[in-house]
Structures are given as structure tokens and as C-alpha cells.
mmCIF file of C-alpha atoms and ligand atoms in Angstrom:
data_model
loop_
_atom_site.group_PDB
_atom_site.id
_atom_site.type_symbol
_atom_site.label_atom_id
_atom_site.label_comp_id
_atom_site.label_asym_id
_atom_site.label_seq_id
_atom_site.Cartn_x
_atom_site.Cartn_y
_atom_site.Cartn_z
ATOM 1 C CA UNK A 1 8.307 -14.026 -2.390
ATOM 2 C CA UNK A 2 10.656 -12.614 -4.958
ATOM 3 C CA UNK A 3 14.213 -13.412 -4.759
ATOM 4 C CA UNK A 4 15.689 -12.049 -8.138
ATOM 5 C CA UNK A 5 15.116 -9.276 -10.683
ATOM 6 C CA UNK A 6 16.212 -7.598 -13.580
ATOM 7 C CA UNK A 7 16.088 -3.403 -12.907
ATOM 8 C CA UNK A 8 16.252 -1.872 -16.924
ATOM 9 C CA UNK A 9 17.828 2.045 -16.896
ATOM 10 C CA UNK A 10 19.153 4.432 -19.126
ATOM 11 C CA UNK A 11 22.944 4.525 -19.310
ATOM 12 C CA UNK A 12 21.748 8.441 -17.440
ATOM 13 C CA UNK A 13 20.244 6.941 -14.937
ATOM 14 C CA UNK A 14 22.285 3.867 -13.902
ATOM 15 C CA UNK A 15 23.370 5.919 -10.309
ATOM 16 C CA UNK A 16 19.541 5.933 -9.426
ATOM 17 C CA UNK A 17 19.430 2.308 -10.277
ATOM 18 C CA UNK A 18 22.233 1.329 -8.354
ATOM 19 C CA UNK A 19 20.871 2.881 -5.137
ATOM 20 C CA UNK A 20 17.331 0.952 -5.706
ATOM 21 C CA UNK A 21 19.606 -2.362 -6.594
ATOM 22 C CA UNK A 22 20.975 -1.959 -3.105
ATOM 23 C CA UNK A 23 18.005 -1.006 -1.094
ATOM 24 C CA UNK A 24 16.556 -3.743 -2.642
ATOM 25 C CA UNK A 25 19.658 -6.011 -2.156
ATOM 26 C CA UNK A 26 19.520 -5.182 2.195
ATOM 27 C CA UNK A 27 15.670 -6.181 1.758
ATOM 28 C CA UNK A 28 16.807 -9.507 0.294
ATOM 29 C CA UNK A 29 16.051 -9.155 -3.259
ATOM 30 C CA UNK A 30 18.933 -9.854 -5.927
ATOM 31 C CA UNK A 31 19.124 -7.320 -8.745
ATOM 32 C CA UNK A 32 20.111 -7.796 -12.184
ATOM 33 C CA UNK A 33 21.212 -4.459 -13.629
ATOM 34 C CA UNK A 34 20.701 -3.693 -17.455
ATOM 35 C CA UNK A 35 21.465 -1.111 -19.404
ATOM 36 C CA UNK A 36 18.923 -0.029 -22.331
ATOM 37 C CA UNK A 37 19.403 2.495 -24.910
ATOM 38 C CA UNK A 38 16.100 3.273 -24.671
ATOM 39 C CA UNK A 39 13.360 2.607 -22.506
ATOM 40 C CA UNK A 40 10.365 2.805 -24.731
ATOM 41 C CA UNK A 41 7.100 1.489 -24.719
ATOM 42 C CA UNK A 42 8.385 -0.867 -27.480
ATOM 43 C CA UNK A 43 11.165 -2.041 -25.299
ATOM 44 C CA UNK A 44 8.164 -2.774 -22.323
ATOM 45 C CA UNK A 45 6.735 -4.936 -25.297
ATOM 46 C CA UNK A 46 9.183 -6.746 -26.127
ATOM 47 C CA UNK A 47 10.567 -7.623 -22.872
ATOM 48 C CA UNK A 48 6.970 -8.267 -21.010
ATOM 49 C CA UNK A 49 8.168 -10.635 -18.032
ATOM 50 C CA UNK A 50 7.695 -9.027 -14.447
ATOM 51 C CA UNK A 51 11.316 -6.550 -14.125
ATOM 52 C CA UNK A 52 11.816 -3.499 -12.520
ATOM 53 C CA UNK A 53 12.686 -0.102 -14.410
ATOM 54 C CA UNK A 54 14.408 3.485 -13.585
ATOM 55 C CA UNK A 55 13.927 6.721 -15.110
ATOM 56 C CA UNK A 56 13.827 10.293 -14.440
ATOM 57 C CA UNK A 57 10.412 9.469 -12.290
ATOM 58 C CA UNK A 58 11.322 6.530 -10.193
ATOM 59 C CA UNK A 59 11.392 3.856 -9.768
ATOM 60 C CA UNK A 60 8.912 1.207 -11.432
ATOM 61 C CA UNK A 61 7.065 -2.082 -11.663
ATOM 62 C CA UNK A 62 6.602 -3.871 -15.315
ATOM 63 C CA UNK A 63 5.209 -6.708 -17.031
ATOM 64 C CA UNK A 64 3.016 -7.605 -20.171
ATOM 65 C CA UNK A 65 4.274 -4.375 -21.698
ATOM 66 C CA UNK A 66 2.486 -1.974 -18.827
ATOM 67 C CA UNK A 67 4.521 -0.219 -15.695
ATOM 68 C CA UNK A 68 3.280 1.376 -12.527
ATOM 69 C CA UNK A 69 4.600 2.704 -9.833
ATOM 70 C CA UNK A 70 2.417 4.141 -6.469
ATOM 71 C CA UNK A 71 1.893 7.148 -7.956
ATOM 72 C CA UNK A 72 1.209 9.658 -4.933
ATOM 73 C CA UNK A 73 1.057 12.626 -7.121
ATOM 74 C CA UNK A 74 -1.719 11.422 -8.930
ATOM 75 C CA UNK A 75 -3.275 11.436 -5.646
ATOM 76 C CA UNK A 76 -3.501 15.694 -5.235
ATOM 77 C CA UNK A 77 -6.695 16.209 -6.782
ATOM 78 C CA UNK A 78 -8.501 13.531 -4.475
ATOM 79 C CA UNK A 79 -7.144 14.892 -2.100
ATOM 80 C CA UNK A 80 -7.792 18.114 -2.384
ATOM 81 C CA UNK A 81 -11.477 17.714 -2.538
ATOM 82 C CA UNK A 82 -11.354 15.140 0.357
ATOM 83 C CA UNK A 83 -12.635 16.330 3.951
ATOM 84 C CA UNK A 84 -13.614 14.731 7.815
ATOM 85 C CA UNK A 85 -16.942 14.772 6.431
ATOM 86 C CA UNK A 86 -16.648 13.369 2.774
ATOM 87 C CA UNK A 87 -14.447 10.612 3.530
ATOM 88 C CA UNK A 88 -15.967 7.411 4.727
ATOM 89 C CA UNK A 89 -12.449 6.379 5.865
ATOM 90 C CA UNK A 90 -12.135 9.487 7.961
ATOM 91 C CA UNK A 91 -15.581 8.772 10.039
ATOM 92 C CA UNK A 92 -14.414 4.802 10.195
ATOM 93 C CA UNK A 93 -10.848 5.989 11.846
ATOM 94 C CA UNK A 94 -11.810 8.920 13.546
ATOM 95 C CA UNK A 95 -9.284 10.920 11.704
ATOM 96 C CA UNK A 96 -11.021 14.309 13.534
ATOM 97 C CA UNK A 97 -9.309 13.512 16.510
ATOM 98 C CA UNK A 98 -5.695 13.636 14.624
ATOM 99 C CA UNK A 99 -4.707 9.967 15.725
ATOM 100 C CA UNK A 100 -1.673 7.783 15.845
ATOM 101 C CA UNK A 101 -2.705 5.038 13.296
ATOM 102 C CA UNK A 102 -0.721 2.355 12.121
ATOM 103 C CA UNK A 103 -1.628 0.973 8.665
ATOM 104 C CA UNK A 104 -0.524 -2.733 8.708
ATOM 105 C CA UNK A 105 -1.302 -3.681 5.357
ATOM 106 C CA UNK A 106 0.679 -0.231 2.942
ATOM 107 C CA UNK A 107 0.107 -1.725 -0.514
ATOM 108 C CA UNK A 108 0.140 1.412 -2.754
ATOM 109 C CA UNK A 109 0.195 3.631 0.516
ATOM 110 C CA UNK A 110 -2.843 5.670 -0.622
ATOM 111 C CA UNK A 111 -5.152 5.121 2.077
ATOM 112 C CA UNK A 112 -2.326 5.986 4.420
ATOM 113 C CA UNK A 113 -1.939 9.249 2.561
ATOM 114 C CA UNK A 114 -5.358 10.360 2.502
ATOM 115 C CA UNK A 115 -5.681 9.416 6.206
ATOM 116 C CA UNK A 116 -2.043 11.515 6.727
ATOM 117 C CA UNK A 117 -3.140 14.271 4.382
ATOM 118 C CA UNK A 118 -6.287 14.787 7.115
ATOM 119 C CA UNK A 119 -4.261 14.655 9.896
ATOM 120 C CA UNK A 120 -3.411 11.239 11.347
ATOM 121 C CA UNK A 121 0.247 10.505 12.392
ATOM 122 C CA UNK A 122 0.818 7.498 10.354
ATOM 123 C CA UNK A 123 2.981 4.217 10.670
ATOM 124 C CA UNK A 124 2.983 2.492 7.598
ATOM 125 C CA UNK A 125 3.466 -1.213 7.315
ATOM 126 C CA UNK A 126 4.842 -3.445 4.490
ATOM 127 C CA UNK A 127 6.369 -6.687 4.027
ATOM 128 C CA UNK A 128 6.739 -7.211 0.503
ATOM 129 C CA UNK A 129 10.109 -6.155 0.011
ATOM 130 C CA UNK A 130 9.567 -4.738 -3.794
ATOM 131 C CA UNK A 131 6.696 -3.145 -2.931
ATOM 132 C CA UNK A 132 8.207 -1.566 -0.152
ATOM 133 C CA UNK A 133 10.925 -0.189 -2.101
ATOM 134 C CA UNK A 134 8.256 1.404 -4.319
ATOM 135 C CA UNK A 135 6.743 2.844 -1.851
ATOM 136 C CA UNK A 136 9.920 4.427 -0.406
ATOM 137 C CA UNK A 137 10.477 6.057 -3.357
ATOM 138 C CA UNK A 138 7.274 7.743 -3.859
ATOM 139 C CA UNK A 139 7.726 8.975 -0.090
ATOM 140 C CA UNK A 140 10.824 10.665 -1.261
ATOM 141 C CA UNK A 141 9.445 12.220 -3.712
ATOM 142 C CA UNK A 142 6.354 13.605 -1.724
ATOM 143 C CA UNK A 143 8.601 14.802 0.725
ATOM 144 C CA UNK A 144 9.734 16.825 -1.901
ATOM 145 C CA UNK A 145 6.617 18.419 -3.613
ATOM 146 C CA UNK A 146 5.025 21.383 -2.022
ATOM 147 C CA UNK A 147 1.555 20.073 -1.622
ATOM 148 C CA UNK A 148 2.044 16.528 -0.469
ATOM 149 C CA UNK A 149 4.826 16.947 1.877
ATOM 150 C CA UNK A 150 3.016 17.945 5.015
ATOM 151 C CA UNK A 151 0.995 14.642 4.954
ATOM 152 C CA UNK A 152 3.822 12.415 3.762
ATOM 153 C CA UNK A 153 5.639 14.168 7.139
ATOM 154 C CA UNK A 154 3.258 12.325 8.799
ATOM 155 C CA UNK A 155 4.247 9.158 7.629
ATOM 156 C CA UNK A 156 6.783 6.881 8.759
ATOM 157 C CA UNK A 157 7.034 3.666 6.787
ATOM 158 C CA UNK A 158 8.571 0.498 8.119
ATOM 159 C CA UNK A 159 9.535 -2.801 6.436
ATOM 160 C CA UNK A 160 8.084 -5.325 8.400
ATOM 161 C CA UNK A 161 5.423 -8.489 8.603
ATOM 162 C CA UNK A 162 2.612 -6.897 10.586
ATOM 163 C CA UNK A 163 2.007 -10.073 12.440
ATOM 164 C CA UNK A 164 5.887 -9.486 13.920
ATOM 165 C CA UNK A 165 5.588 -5.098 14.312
ATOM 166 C CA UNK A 166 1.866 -5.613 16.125
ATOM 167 C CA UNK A 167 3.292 -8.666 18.783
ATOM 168 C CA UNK A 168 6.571 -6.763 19.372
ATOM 169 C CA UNK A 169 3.937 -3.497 20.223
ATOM 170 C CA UNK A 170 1.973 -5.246 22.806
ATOM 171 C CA UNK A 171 5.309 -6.647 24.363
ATOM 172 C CA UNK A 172 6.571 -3.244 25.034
ATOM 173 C CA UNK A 173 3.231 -2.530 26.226
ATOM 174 C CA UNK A 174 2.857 0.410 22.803
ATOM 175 C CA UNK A 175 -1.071 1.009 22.541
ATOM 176 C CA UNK A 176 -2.145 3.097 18.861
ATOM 177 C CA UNK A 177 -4.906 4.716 18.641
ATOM 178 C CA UNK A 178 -6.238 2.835 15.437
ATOM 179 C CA UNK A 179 -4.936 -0.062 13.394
ATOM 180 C CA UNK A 180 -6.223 0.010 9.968
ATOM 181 C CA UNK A 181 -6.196 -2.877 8.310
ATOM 182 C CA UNK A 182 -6.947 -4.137 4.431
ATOM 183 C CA UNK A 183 -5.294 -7.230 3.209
ATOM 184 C CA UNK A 184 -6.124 -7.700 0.216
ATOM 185 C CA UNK A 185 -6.442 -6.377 -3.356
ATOM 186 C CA UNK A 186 -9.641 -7.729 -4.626
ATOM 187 C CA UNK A 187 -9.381 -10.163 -6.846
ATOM 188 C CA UNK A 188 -9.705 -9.685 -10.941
ATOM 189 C CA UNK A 189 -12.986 -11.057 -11.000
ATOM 190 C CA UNK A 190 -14.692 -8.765 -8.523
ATOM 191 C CA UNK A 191 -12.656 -5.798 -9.161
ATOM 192 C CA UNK A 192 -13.819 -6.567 -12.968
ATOM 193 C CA UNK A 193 -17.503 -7.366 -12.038
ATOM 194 C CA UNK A 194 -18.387 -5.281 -8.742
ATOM 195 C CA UNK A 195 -16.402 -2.340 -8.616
ATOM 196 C CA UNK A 196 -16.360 0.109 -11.715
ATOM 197 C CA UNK A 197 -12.557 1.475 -11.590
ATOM 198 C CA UNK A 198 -10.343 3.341 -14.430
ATOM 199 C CA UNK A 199 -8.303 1.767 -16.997
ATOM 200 C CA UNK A 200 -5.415 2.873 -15.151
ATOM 201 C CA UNK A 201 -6.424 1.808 -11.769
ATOM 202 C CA UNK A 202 -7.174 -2.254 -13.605
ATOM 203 C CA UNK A 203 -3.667 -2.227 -14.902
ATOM 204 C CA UNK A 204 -1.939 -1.192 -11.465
ATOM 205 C CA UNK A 205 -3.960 -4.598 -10.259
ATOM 206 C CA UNK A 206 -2.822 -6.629 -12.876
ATOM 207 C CA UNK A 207 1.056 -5.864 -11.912
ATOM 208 C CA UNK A 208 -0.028 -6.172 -8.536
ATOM 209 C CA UNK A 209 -1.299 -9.289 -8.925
ATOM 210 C CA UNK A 210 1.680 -10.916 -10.656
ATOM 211 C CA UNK A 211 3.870 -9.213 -8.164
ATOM 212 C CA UNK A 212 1.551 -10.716 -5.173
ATOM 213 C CA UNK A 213 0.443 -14.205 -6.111
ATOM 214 C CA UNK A 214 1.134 -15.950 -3.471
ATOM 215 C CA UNK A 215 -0.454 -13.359 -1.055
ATOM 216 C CA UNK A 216 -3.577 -12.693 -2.878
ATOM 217 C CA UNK A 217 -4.721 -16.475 -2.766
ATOM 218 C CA UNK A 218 -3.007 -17.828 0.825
ATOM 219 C CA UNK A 219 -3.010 -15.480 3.246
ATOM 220 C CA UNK A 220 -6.073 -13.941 4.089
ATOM 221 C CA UNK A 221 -4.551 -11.490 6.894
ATOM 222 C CA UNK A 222 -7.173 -13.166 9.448
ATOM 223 C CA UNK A 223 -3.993 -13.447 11.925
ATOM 224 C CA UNK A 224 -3.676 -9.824 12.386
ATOM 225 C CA UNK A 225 -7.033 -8.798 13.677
ATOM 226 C CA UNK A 226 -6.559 -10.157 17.091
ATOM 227 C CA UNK A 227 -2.806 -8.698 16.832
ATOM 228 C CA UNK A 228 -4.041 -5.564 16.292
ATOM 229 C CA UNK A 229 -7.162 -5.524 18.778
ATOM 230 C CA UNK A 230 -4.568 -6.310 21.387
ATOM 231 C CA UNK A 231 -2.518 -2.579 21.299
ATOM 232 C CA UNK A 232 -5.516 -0.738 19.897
ATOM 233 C CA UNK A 233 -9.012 0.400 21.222
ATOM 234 C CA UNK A 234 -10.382 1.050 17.390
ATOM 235 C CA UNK A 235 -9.409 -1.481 14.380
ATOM 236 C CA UNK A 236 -11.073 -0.722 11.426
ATOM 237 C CA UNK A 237 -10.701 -3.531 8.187
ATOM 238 C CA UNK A 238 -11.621 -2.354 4.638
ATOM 239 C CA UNK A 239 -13.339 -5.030 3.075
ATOM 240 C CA UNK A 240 -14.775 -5.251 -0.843
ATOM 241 C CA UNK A 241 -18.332 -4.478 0.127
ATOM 242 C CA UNK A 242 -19.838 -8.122 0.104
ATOM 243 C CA UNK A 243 -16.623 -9.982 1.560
ATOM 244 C CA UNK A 244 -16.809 -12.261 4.594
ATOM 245 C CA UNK A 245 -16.099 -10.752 7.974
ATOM 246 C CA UNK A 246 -12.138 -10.971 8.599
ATOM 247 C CA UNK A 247 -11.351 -13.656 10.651
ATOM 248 C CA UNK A 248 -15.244 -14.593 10.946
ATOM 249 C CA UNK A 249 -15.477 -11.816 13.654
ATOM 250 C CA UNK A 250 -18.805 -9.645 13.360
ATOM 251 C CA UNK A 251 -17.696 -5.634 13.954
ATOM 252 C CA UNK A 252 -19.720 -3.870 16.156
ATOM 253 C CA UNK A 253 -20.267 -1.102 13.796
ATOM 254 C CA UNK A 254 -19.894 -0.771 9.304
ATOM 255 C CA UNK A 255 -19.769 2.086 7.073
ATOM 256 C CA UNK A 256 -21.114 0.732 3.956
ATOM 257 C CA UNK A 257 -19.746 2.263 0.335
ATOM 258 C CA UNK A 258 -20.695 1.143 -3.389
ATOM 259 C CA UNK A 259 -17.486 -0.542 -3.530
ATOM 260 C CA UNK A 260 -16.001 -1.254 -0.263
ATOM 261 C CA UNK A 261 -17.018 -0.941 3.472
ATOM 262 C CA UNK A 262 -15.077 -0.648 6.232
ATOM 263 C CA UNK A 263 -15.706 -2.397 9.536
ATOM 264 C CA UNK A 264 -14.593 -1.483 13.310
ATOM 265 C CA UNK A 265 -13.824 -3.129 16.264
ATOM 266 C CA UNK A 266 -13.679 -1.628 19.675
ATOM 267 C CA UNK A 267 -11.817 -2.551 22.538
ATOM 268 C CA UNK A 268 -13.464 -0.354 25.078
ATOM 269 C CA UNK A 269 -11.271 -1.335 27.981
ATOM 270 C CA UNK A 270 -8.016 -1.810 26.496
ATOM 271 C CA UNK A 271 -5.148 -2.157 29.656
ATOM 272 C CA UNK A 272 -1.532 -1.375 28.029
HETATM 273 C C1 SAM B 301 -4.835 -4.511 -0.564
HETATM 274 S S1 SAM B 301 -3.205 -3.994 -0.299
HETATM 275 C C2 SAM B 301 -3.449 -2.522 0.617
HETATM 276 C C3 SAM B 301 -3.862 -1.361 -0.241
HETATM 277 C C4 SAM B 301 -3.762 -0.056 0.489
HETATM 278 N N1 SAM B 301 -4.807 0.111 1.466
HETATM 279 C C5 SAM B 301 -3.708 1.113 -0.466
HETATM 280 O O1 SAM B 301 -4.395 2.123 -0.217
HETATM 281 O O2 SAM B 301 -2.970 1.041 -1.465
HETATM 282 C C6 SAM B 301 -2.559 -5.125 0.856
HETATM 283 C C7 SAM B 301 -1.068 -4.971 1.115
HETATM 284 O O3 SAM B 301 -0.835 -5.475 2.407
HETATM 285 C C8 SAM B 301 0.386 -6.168 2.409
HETATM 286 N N2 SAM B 301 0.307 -7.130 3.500
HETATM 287 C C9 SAM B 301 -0.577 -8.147 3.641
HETATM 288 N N3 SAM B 301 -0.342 -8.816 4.783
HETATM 289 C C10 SAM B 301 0.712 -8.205 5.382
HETATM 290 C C11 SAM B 301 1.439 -8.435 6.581
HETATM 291 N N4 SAM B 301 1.151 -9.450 7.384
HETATM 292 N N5 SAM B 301 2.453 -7.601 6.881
HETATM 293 C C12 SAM B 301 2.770 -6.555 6.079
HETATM 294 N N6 SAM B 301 2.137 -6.292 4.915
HETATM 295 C C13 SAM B 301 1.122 -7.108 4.575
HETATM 296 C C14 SAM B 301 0.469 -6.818 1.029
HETATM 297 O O4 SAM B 301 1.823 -7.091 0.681
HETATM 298 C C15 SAM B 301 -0.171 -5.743 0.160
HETATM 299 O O5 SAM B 301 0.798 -4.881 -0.353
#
């Protein structure tokens, strides 16, 4: 896990770096604070080790001369053509029936806003502290755009190890209707080989990747299947379509895509 890193910004936008130095600082990650004259793509060059960055949009990842950030605005268009019917996701979760759903594994938070955008009442889990703070950010700013603020009302997002929210759930005896989970980013080889994405989409992996090393090769996420069948009667795991089962557990049913599939467990007689 990170412990230290340098946030670039603008003499104009130091205040807005500040804030992120400190939300970052009470999620245990030490900022460096440096002020650029100008934040080019030059500078991104020339300064291509993993750093954070702040500017009039945000807040933002960088490395190897690239930046990202989870960009929910770039998200309206799917979203606008996405329906019940159209979405894969939204027959795996049974989004028709509007349900609580906690998404244990945020990442970029886009499944979570698609799922919110149709209607589910979303908690939204992340551990990586970074990423979280990235994350918080674009939920600010949806909050404040007229077309994605209804859904990103419907999200609450919580810094947390799954593993820790899911056992403290079933302790207070807190059922959800669905726990969606997807652990991991594929890795460069398949998302290279099986799964034709944009240029843009490839270099949000690559930063993700050197921002998630450690995750992306050790843990597996296995542990929170049976966490999550315990306080919820549908669990539903996206998987990169030819993956193994998570934790070796068979579903009972799969929605198959080109590039993913998502698999679903019921607990039928679930006692909370
Ligand atoms: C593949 S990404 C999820 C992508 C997401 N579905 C999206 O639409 O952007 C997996 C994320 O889950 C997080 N994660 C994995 N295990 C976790 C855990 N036990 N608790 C909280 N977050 C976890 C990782 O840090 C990573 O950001």
C-alpha cells in the first residue's frame, strides 16, 4: 500500500491541493506538496514516476507521462443509452426491483454508477486509500452536474476493507439485497489479448496497475464471497469471461458477455 506521494498544482490551485493532501493524510497517506508553474504534458514527461496532480478538474493519478482520474462524466453517454433490458449487469443484480446493493470492490466506481443511474441504492466500497480519494472527488463533482446527480444521490461511498464492512454487517444482523462483487482489473495480458477496449480505457489500466500491484497479483478477493453470501440472498461476481470461478464455487446461474460474465449466487433462505 502507498504510504507517500508527491501531489503537483498550480500556484491557483494549491487550496484544492491542500484539502486532497489532508483527506489523503486522515486515510494514511503522506503528501508531498509541489508547486509547478505549469502543469503541461511536458512537465507529465519529464517527471513520469507514479504522483498525484490538481487542476481546475480534480484531482488526478500520473505516471509514465499519462494521468487519469475516474472520470464519471465521461460516463453520460453510456448511460444514457443504458436500460433494465440492455444491461447485462442490470438482469445479473436485479436492478428492476430498485435494490439496496453494496459494491465491495469500487475501483473506478462505474459499475456502481450505472447500477445507481438505474435505480439501485448503492454502498460503495473501497480500501485503497488513493483510489478512494479519487473516487470522492468525482462524487463531488457528480453531485454537482445536472444529469449525473440523481444517481450519484444514490451512492454512498465508504472507505473500508470489504472483508471488515461485510463481517461487521452480519454482526449487527444488516442483510442487502445484493453484494456485487469484482476484484480485479484484468490483467495486461488479457485485457491486451481478449478484450478489445479504447486507447483511453488501456492507459487508465496501466496507472491502475502501478497504483495496485500488490492487489492485482496477491489477493484474489476469494475471502469475500462467503462474507458477502452471509448478509445477502443474491451475490453476483463479474469475472473476465474465461476466469476461474471465485473462490472455486460454481454459481447457480451466468450471464455470459464477449468480455466479461457475471455470475450469481443465491441464498434462498437467508435468516438475518
Ligand atoms: C477491478 S476493480 C473494480 C472495478 C469496478 N467494478 C469499476 O466499475 O470500476 C477492483 C477494486 O476493488 C478494490 N478491492 C479489492 N479487494 C477489496 C477489499 N477487500 N476491500 C475493498 N476494496 C477492495 C481494489 O482496490 C480495486 O480498486
Amino acid at each position: 500500500m502507498v504510504s507517500g506521494m508527491r501531489l503537483y498544482s498550480e500556484a491557483e490551485f494549491e487550496p484544492q491541493a491542500r484539502q486532497f493532501a489532508a483527506a489523503l493524510a486522515s486515510r494514511g497517506v503522506q503528501v508531498q506538496l509541489e508547486a509547478v508553474e505549469k502543469l503541461n504534458a511536458r512537465f507529465f514527461r519529464l517527471n513520469p514516476e507514479l504522483a498525484l496532480s490538481a487542476d481546475a478538474d480534480g484531482l488526478w493519478l500520473c505516471a509514465g507521462g499519462m494521468k487519469m482520474r475516474p472520470d464519471w462524466k465521461a460516463e453520460a453517454g453510456r448511460l444514457k443509452r443504458a436500460s433494465l433490458k440492455s444491461e447485462m449487469i442490470a438482469r445479473a443484480c436485479n436492478l428492476a426491483e430498485k435494490p439496496q446493493l453494496i459494491d465491495a470492490t469500487a475501483g473506478l466506481g462505474h459499475d456502481s454508477l450505472l447500477m445507481a443511474h438505474l435505480g439501485a441504492q448503492v454502498t460503495l466500497l473501497e480500501r485503497h486509500p488513493v483510489l478512494f480519494t479519487l473516487l470522492e472527488d468525482a462524487h463531488r463533482q457528480a453531485m454537482q452536474d445536472p444529469f449525473l446527480s440523481a444517481a450519484a444521490s444514490r451512492i454512498q461511498l465508504v472507505f473500508s476493507d470489504s472483508a471488515d464492512y461485510l463481517r461487521q454487517r452480519a454482526a449487527q444482523h444488516q442483510a442487502a439485497d445484493v453484494v456485487y462483487l469484482d476484484p480485479m482489473f484484468p490483467q495486461r495480458d488479457q485485457h491486451q489479448q481478449a478484450v478489445k477496449k479504447q486507447a483511453q480505457v488501456k492507459k487508465q489500466m496501466q496507472l491502475l496497475h502501478l497504483l495496485l500491484p500488490e492487489h492485482g497479483e496477491m489477493d484474489l478477493g476469494d475471502n469475500l464471497l462467503a462474507l458477502a453470501q452471509a448478509i445477502a440472498k443474491r451475490v453476483v461476481v463479474k469475472r473476465p469471461r474465461l476466469a476461474v470461478f471465485l473462490a472455486g464455487q460454481a454459481p447457480q446461474h451466468q450471464w455470459q458477455g464477449d468480455a466479461c460474465r457475471f455470475d450469481a449466487y443465491f441464498q434462498h433462505d437467508l435468516m438475518l
